[in-house]
PDB file of C-alpha atoms and ligand atoms in Angstrom:
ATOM      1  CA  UNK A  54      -3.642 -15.027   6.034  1.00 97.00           C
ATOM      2  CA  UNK A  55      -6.107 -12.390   5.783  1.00 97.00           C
ATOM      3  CA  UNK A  56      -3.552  -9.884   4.429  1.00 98.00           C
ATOM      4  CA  UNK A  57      -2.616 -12.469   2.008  1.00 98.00           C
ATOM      5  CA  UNK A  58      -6.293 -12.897   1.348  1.00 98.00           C
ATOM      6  CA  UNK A  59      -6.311  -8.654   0.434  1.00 98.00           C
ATOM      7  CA  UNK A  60      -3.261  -8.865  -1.460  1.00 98.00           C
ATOM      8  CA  UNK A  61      -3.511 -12.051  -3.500  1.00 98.00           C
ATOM      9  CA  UNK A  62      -6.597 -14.075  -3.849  1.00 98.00           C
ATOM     10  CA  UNK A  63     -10.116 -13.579  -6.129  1.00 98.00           C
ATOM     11  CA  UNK A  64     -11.699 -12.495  -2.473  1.00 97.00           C
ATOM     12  CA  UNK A  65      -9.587  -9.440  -2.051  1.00 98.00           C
ATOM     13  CA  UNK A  66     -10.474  -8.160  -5.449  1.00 98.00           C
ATOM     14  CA  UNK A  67     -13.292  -5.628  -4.098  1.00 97.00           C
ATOM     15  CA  UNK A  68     -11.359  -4.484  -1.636  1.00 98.00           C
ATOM     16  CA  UNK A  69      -7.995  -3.893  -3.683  1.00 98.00           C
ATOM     17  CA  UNK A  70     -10.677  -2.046  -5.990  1.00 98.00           C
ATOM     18  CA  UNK A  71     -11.327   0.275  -3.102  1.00 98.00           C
ATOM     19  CA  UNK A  72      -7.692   0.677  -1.532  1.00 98.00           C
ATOM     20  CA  UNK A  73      -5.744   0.502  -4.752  1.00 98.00           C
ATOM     21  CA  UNK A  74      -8.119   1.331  -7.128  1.00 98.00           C
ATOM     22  CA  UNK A  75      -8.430   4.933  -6.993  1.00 98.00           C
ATOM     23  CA  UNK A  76      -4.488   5.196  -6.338  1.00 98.00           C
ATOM     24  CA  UNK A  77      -3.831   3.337  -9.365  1.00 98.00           C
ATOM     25  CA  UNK A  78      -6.453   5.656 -11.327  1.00 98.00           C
ATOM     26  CA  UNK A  79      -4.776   8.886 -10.334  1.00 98.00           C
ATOM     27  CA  UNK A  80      -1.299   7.115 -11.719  1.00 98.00           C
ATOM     28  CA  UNK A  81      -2.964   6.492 -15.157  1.00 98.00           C
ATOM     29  CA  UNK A  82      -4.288   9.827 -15.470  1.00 98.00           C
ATOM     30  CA  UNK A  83      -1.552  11.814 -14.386  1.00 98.00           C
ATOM     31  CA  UNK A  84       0.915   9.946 -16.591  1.00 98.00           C
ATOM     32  CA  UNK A  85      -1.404   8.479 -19.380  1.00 98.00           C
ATOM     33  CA  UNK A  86       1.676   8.120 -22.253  1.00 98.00           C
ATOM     34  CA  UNK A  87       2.027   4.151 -21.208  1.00 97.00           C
ATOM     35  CA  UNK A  88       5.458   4.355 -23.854  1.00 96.00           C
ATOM     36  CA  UNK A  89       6.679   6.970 -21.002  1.00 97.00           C
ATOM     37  CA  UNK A  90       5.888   5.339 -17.531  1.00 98.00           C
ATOM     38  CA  UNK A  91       9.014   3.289 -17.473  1.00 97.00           C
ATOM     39  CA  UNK A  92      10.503   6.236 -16.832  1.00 97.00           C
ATOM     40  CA  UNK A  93       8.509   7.531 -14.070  1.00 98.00           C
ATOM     41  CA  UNK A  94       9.971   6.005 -10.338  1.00 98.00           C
ATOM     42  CA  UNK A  95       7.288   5.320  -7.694  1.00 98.00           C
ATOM     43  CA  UNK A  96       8.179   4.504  -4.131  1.00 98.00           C
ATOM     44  CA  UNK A  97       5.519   2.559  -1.709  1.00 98.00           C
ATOM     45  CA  UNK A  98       6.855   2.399   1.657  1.00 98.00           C
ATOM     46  CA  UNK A  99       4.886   0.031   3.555  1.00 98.00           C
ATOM     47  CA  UNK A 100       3.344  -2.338   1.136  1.00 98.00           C
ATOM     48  CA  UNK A 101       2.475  -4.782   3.062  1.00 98.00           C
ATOM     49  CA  UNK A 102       2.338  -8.106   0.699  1.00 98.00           C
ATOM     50  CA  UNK A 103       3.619  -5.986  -2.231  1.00 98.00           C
ATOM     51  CA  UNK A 104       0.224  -6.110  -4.531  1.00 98.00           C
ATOM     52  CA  UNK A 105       0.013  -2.141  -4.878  1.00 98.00           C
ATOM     53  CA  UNK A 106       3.911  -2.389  -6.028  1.00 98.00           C
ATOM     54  CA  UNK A 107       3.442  -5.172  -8.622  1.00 98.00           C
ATOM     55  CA  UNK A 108       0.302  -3.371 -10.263  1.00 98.00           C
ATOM     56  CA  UNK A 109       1.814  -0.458 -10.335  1.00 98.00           C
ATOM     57  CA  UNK A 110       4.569  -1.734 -12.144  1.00 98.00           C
ATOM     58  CA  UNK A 111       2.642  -3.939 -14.393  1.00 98.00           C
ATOM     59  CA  UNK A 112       0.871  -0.363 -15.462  1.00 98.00           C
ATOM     60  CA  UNK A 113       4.075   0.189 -16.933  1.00 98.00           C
ATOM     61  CA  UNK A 114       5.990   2.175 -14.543  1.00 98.00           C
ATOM     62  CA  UNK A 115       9.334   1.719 -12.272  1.00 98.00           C
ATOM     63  CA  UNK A 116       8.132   1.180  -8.942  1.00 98.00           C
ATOM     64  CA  UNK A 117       9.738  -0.055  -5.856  1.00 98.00           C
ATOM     65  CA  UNK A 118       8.240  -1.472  -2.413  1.00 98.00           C
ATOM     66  CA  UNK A 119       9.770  -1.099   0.724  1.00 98.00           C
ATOM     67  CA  UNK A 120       8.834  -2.790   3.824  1.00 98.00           C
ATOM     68  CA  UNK A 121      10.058  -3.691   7.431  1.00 98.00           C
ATOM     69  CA  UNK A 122       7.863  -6.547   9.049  1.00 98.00           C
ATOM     70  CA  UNK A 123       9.796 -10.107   8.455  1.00 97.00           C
ATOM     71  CA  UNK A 124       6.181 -11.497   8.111  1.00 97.00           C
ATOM     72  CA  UNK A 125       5.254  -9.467   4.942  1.00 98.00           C
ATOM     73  CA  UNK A 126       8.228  -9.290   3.647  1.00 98.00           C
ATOM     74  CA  UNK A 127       8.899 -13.838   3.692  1.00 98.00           C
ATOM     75  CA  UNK A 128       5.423 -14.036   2.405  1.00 98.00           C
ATOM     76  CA  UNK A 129       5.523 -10.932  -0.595  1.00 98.00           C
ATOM     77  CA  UNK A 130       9.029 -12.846  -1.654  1.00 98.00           C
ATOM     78  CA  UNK A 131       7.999 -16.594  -1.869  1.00 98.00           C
ATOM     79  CA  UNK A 132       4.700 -14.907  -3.864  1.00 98.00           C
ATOM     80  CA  UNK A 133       6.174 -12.727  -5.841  1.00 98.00           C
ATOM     81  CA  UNK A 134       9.004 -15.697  -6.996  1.00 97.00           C
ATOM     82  CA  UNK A 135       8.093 -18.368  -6.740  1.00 97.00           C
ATOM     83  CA  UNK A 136       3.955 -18.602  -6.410  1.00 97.00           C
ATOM     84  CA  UNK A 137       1.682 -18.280  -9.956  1.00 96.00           C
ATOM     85  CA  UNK A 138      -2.075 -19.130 -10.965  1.00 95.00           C
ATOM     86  CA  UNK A 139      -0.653 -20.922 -13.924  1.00 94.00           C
ATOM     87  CA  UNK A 140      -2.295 -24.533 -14.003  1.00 91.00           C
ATOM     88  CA  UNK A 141       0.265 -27.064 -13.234  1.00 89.00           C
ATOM     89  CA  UNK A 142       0.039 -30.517 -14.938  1.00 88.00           C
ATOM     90  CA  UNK A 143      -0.027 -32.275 -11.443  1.00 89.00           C
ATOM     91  CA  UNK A 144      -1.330 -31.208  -7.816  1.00 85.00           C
ATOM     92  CA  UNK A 145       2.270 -31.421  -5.986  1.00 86.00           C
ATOM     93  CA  UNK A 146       4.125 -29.333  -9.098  1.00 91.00           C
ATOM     94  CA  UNK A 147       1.471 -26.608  -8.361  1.00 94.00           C
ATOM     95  CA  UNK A 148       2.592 -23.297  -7.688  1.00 96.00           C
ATOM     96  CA  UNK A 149      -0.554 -22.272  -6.635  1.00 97.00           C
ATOM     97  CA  UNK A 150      -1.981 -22.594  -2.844  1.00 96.00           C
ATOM     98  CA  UNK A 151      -5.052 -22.795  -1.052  1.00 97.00           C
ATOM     99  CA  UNK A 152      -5.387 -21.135   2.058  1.00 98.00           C
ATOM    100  CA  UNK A 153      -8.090 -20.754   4.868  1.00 98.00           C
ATOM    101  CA  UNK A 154      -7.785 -17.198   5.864  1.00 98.00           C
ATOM    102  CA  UNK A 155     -11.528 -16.971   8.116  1.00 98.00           C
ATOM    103  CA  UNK A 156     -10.956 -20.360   9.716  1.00 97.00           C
ATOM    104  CA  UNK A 157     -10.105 -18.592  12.955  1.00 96.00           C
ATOM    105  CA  UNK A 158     -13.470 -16.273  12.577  1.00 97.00           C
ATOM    106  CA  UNK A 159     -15.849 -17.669  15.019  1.00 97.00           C
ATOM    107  CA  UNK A 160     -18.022 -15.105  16.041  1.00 98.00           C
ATOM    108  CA  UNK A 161     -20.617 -13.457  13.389  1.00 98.00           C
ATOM    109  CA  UNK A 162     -20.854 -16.828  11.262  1.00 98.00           C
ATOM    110  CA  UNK A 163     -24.111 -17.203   8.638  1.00 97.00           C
ATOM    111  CA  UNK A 164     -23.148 -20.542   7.719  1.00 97.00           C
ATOM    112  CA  UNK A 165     -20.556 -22.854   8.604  1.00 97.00           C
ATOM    113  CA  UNK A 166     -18.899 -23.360   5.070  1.00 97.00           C
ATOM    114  CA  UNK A 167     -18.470 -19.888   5.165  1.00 97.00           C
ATOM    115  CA  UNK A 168     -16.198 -20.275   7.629  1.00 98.00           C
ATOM    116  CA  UNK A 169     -14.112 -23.139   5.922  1.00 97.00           C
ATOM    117  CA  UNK A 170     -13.651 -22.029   2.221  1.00 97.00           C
ATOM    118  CA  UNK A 171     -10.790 -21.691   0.769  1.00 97.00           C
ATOM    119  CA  UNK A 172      -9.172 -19.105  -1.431  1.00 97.00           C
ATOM    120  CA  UNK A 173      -6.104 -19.915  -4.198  1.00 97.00           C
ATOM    121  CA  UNK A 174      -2.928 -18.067  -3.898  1.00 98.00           C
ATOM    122  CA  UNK A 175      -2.083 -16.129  -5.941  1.00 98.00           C
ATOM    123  CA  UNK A 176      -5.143 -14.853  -8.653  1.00 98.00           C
ATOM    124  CA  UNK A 177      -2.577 -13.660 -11.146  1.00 98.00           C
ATOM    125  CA  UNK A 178       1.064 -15.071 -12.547  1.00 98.00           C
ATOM    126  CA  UNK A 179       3.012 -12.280 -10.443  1.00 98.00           C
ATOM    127  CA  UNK A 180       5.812 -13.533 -12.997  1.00 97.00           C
ATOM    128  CA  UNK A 181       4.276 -11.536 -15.656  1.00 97.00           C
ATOM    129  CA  UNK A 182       5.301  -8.326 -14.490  1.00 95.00           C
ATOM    130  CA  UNK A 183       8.698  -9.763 -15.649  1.00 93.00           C
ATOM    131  CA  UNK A 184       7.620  -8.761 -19.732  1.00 89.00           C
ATOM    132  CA  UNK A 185       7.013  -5.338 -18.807  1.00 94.00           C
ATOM    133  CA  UNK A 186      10.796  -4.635 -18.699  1.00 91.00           C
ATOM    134  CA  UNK A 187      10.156  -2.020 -15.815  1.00 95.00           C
ATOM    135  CA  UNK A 188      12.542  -1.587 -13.167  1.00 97.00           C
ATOM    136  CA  UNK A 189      10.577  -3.758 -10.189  1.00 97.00           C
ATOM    137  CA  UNK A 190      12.269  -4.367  -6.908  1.00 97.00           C
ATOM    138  CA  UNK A 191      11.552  -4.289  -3.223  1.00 97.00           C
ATOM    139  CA  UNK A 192      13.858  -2.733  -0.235  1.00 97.00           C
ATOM    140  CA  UNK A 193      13.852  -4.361   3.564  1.00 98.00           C
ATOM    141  CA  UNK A 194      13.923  -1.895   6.389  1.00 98.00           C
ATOM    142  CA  UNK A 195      12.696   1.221   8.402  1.00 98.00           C
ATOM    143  CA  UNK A 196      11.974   3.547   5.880  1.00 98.00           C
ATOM    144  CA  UNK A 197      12.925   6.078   7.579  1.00 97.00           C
ATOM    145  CA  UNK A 198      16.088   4.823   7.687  1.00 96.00           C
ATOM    146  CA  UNK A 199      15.986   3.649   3.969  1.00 96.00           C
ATOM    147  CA  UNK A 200      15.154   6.610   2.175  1.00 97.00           C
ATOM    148  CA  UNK A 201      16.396   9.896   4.636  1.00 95.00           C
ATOM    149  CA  UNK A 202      19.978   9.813   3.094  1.00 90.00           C
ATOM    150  CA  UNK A 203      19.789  12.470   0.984  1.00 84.00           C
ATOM    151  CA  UNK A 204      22.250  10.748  -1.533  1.00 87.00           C
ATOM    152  CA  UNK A 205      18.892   8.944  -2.575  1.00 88.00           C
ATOM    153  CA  UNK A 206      18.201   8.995  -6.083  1.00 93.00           C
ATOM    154  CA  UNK A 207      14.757  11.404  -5.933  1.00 97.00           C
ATOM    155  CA  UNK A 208      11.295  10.218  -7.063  1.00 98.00           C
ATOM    156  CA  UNK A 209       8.969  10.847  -9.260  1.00 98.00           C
ATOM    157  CA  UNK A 210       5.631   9.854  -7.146  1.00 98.00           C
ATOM    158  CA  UNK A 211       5.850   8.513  -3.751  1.00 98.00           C
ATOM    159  CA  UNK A 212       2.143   6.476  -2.944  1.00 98.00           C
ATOM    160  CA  UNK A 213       1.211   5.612   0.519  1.00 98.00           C
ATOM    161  CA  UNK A 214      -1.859   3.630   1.252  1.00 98.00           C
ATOM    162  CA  UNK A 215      -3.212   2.792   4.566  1.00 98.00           C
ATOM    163  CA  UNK A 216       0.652   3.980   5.953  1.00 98.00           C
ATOM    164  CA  UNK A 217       0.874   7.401   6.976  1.00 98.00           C
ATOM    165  CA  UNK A 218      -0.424   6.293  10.271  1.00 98.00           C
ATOM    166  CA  UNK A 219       1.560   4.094  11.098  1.00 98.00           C
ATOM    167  CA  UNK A 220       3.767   6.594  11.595  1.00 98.00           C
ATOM    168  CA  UNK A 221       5.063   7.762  15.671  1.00 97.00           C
ATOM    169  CA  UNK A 222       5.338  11.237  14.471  1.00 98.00           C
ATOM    170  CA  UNK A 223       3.295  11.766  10.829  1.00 98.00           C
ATOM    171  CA  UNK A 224       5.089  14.937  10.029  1.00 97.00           C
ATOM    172  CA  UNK A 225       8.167  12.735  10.064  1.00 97.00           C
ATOM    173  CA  UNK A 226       6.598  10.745   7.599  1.00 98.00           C
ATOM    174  CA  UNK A 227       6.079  13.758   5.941  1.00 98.00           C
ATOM    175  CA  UNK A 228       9.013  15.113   5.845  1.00 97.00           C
ATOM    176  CA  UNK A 229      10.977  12.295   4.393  1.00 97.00           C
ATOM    177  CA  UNK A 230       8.242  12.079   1.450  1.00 98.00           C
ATOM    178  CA  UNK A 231       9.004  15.347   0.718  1.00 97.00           C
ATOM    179  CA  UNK A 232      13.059  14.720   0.656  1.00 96.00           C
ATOM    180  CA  UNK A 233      12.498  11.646  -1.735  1.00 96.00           C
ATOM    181  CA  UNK A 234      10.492  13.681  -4.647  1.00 98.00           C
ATOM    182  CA  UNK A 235      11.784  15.611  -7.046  1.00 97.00           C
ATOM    183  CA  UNK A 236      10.210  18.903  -7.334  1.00 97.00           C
ATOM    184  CA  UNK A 237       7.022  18.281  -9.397  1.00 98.00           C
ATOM    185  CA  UNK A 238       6.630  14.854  -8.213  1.00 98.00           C
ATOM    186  CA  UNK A 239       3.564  13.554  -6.584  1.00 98.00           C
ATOM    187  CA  UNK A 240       2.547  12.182  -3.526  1.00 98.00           C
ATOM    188  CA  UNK A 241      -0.170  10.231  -3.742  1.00 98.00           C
ATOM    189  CA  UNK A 242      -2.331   8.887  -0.193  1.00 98.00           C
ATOM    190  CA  UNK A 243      -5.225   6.974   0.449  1.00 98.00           C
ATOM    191  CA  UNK A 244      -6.156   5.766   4.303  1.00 98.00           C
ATOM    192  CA  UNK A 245      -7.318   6.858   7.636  1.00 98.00           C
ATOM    193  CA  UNK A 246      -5.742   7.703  10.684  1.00 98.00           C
ATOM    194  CA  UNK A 247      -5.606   4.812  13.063  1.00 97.00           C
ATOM    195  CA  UNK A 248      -2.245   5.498  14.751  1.00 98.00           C
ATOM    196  CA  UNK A 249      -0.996   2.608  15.704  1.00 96.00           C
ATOM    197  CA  UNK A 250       1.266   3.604  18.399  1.00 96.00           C
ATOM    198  CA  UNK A 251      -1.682   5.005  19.818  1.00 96.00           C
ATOM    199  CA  UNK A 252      -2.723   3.657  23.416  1.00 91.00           C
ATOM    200  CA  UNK A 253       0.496   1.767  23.149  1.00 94.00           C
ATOM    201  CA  UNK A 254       2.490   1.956  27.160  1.00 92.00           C
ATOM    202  CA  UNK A 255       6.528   3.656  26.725  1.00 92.00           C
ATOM    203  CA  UNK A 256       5.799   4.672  22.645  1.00 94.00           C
ATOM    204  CA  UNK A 257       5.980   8.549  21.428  1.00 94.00           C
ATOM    205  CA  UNK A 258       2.256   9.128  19.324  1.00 96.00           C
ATOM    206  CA  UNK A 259       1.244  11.887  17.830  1.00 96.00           C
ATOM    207  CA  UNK A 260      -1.999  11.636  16.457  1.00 97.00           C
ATOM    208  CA  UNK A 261      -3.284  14.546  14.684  1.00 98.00           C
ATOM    209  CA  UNK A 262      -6.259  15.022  12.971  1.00 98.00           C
ATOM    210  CA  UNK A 263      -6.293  14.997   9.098  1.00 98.00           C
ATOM    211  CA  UNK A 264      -7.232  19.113   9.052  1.00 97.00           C
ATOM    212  CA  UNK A 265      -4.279  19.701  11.831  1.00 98.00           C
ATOM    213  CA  UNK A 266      -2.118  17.554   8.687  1.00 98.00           C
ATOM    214  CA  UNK A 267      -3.095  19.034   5.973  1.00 97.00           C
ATOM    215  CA  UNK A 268      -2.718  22.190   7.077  1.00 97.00           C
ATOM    216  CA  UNK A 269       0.865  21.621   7.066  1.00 97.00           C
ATOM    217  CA  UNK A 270       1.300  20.580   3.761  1.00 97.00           C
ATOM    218  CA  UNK A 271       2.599  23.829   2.396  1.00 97.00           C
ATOM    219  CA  UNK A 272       5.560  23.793   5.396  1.00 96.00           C
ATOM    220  CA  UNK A 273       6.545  20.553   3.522  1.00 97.00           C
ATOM    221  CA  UNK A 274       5.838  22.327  -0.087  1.00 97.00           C
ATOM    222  CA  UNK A 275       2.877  20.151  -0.910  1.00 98.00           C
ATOM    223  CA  UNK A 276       0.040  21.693  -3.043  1.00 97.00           C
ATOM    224  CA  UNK A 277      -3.256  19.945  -2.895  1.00 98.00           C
ATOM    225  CA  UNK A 278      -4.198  18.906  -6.359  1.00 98.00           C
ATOM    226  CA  UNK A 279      -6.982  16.288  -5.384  1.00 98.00           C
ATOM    227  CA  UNK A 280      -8.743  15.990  -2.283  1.00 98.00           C
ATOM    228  CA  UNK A 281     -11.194  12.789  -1.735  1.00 97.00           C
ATOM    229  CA  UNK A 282     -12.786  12.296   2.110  1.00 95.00           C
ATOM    230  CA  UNK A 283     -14.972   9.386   3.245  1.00 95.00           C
ATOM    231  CA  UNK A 284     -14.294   6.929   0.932  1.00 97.00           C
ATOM    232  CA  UNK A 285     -15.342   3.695   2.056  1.00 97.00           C
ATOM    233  CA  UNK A 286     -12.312   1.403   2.531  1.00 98.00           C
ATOM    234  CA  UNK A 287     -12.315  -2.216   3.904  1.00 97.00           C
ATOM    235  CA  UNK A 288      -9.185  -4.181   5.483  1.00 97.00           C
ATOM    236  CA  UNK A 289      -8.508  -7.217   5.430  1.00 97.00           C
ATOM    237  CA  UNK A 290     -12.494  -8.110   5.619  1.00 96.00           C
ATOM    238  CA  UNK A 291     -14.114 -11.277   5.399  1.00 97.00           C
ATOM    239  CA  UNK A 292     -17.505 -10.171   2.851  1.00 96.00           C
ATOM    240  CA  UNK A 293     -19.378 -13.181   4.116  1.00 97.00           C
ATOM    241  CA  UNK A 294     -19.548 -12.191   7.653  1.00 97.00           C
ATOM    242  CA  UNK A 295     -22.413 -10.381  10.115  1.00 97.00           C
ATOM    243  CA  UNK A 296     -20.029  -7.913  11.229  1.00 96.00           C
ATOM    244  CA  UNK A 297     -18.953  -4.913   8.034  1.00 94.00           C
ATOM    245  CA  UNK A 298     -16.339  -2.526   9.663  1.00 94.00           C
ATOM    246  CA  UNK A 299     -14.823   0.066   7.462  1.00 97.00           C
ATOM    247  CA  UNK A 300     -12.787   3.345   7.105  1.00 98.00           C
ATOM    248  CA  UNK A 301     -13.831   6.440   5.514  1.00 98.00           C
ATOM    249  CA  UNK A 302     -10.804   6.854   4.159  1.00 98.00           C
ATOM    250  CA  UNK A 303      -8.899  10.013   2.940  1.00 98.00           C
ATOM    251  CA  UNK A 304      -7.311  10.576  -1.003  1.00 98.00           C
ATOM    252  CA  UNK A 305      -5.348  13.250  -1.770  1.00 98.00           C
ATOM    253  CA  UNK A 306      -2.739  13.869  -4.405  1.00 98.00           C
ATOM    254  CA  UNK A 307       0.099  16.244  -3.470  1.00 98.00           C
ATOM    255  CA  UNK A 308       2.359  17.890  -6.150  1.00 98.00           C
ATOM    256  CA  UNK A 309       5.506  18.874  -4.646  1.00 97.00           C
ATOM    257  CA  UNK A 310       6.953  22.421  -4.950  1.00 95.00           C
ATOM    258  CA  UNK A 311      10.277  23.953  -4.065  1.00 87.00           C
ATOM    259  CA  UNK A 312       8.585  26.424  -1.674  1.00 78.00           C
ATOM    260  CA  UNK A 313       7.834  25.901   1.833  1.00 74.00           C
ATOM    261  CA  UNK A 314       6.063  28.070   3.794  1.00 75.00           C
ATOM    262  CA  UNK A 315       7.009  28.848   7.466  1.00 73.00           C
ATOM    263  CA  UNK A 316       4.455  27.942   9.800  1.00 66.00           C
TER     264      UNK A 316
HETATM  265  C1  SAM B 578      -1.665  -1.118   7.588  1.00 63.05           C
HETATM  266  S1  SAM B 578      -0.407  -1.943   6.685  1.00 63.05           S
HETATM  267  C2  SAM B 578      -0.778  -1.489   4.985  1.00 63.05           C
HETATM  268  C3  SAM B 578      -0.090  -2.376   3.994  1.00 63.05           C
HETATM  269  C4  SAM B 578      -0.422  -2.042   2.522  1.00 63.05           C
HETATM  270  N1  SAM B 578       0.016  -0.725   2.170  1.00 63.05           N
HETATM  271  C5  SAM B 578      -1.905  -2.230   2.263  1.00 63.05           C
HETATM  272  O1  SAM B 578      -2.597  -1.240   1.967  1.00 63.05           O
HETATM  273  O2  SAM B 578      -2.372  -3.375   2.364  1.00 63.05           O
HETATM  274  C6  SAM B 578       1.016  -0.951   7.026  1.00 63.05           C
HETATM  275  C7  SAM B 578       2.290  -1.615   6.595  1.00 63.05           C
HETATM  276  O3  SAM B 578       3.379  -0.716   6.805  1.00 63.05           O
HETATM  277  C8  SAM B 578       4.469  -1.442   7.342  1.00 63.05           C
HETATM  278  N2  SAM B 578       5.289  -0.463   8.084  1.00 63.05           N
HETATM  279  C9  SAM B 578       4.959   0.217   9.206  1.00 63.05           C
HETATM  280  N3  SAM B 578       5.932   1.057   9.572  1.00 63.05           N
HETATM  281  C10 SAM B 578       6.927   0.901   8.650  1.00 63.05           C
HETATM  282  C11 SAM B 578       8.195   1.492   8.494  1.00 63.05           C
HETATM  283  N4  SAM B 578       8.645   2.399   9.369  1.00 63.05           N
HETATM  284  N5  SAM B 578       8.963   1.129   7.431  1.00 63.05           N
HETATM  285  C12 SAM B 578       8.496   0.197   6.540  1.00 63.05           C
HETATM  286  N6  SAM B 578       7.298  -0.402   6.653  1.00 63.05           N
HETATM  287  C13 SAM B 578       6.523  -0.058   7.694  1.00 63.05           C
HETATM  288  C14 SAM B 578       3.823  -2.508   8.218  1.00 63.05           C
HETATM  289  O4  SAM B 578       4.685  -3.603   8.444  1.00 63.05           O
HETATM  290  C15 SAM B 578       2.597  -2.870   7.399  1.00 63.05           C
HETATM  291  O5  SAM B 578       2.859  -3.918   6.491  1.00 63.05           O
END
């Protein structure tokens, strides 16, 4: 509920601004010619509730989210079809929702409605991105698995956002974002490194640090074009609580060459 809260409701607004915001700026700038972005094919591998995806394509562009968890993926489809913030002329036709996403928040409580309010689902029609007449669409699976076969059609821009560590091995990650783009295309990241298969019993985790990553960029033929660190990121936070934790994230974006250096 609190992921639907990020991806979907008036209270994840700040945070999207922070997550998606600056990943959605570098899009605009680097392809400003709106007529043109229908054109341009982005790939998000793990978008969670699909947000990122759907603004991304309502800036215009082709974009495509891919995901594995059953969880995210029931919850992005019956939002992305069937759920809108248009009014409804009665209560029961309404395809809008309240939810209760820090009713299970006990701890670190100012007041006790704060624990109880509610938040609509969703803020926005996601319907709309329908009139942009952009290629929109999401893939179910291991990404890994979705997108190695060469055979792929290759990518313009390939945008990961709080992903890359969720990753056993990141260079794999890597590895495959660099078989997906064309040469020229971008890879665009924002997150941290959490490693979630880290501390986890029988599971392979390599966590490297972000200089240990980055200095293997060029062995996948990335060139740093933009470099952001410490950006303050929050996930899946409730704003009204005692307790603030939050990432210093990383932002980079990569332009992919056809070189690749040895390492
Ligand atoms: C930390 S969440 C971030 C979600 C979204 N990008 C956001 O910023 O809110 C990572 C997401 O990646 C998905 N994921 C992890 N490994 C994946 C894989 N191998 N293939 C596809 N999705 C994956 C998870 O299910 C989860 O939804």
């Amino acid at each position: 509920l609190r992921t639907v809260a990020r991806d979907w409701t008036c209270e994840g607004e700040s945070e999207r601004a922070q997550c998606y915001g600056p990943i959605l700026d570098a899009l605009e700038r680097y392809f400003p010619d709106v007529e043109k972005r229908k054109s341009i094919h982005v790939l998000n591998p793990g978008c969670g509730l699909g947000r990122l995806p759907w603004e991304i394509a309502m800036r215009g562009f082709s974009c495509q989210g891919n995901e594995f968890s059953y969880f995210m993926l029931l919850v992005s489809h019956y939002i992305l079809n069937y759920a809108s913030n248009v009014p409804s002329a009665s209560e029961e036709e309404s395809k809008q929702h309240k939810i209760f996403p820090f009713i299970h928040q006990t701890t670190n409580v100012f007041k006790a409605s704060d624990q109880i309010r509610s938040c609509s689902v969703p803020d926005v029609n996601p319907n709309d991105v329908a009139l942009k007449d952009v290629d929109f669409s999401m893939t179910a699976g291991d990404w890994l698995e979705v997108y190695r076969d060469p055979e792929q059609p290759k990518r313009d821009v390939v945008v990961t956002c709080f992903f890359i560590d969720t990753a056993k091995n990141v260079l794999e990650f890597l590895e495959v974002i660099s078989l997906i783009l064309k040469d020229g295309g971008l890879w665009i990241n924002l997150g941290p490194l959490l490693y979630h298969y880290a501390d986890m019993e029988n599971e392979l985790s390599i966590e490297l640090a972000y200089d240990e990553i980055k200095r293997l960029f060029p062995h996948f033929g990335f060139d740093i074009l933009e470099e952001k660190s410490a950006l303050e990121c929050n996930y899946t936070w409730n704003k009204e609580s005692m307790l603030k934790m939050a990432y210093k994230c990383v932002f980079s974006v990569c332009r992919k060459t056809s070189k690749k250096e040895e390492c």
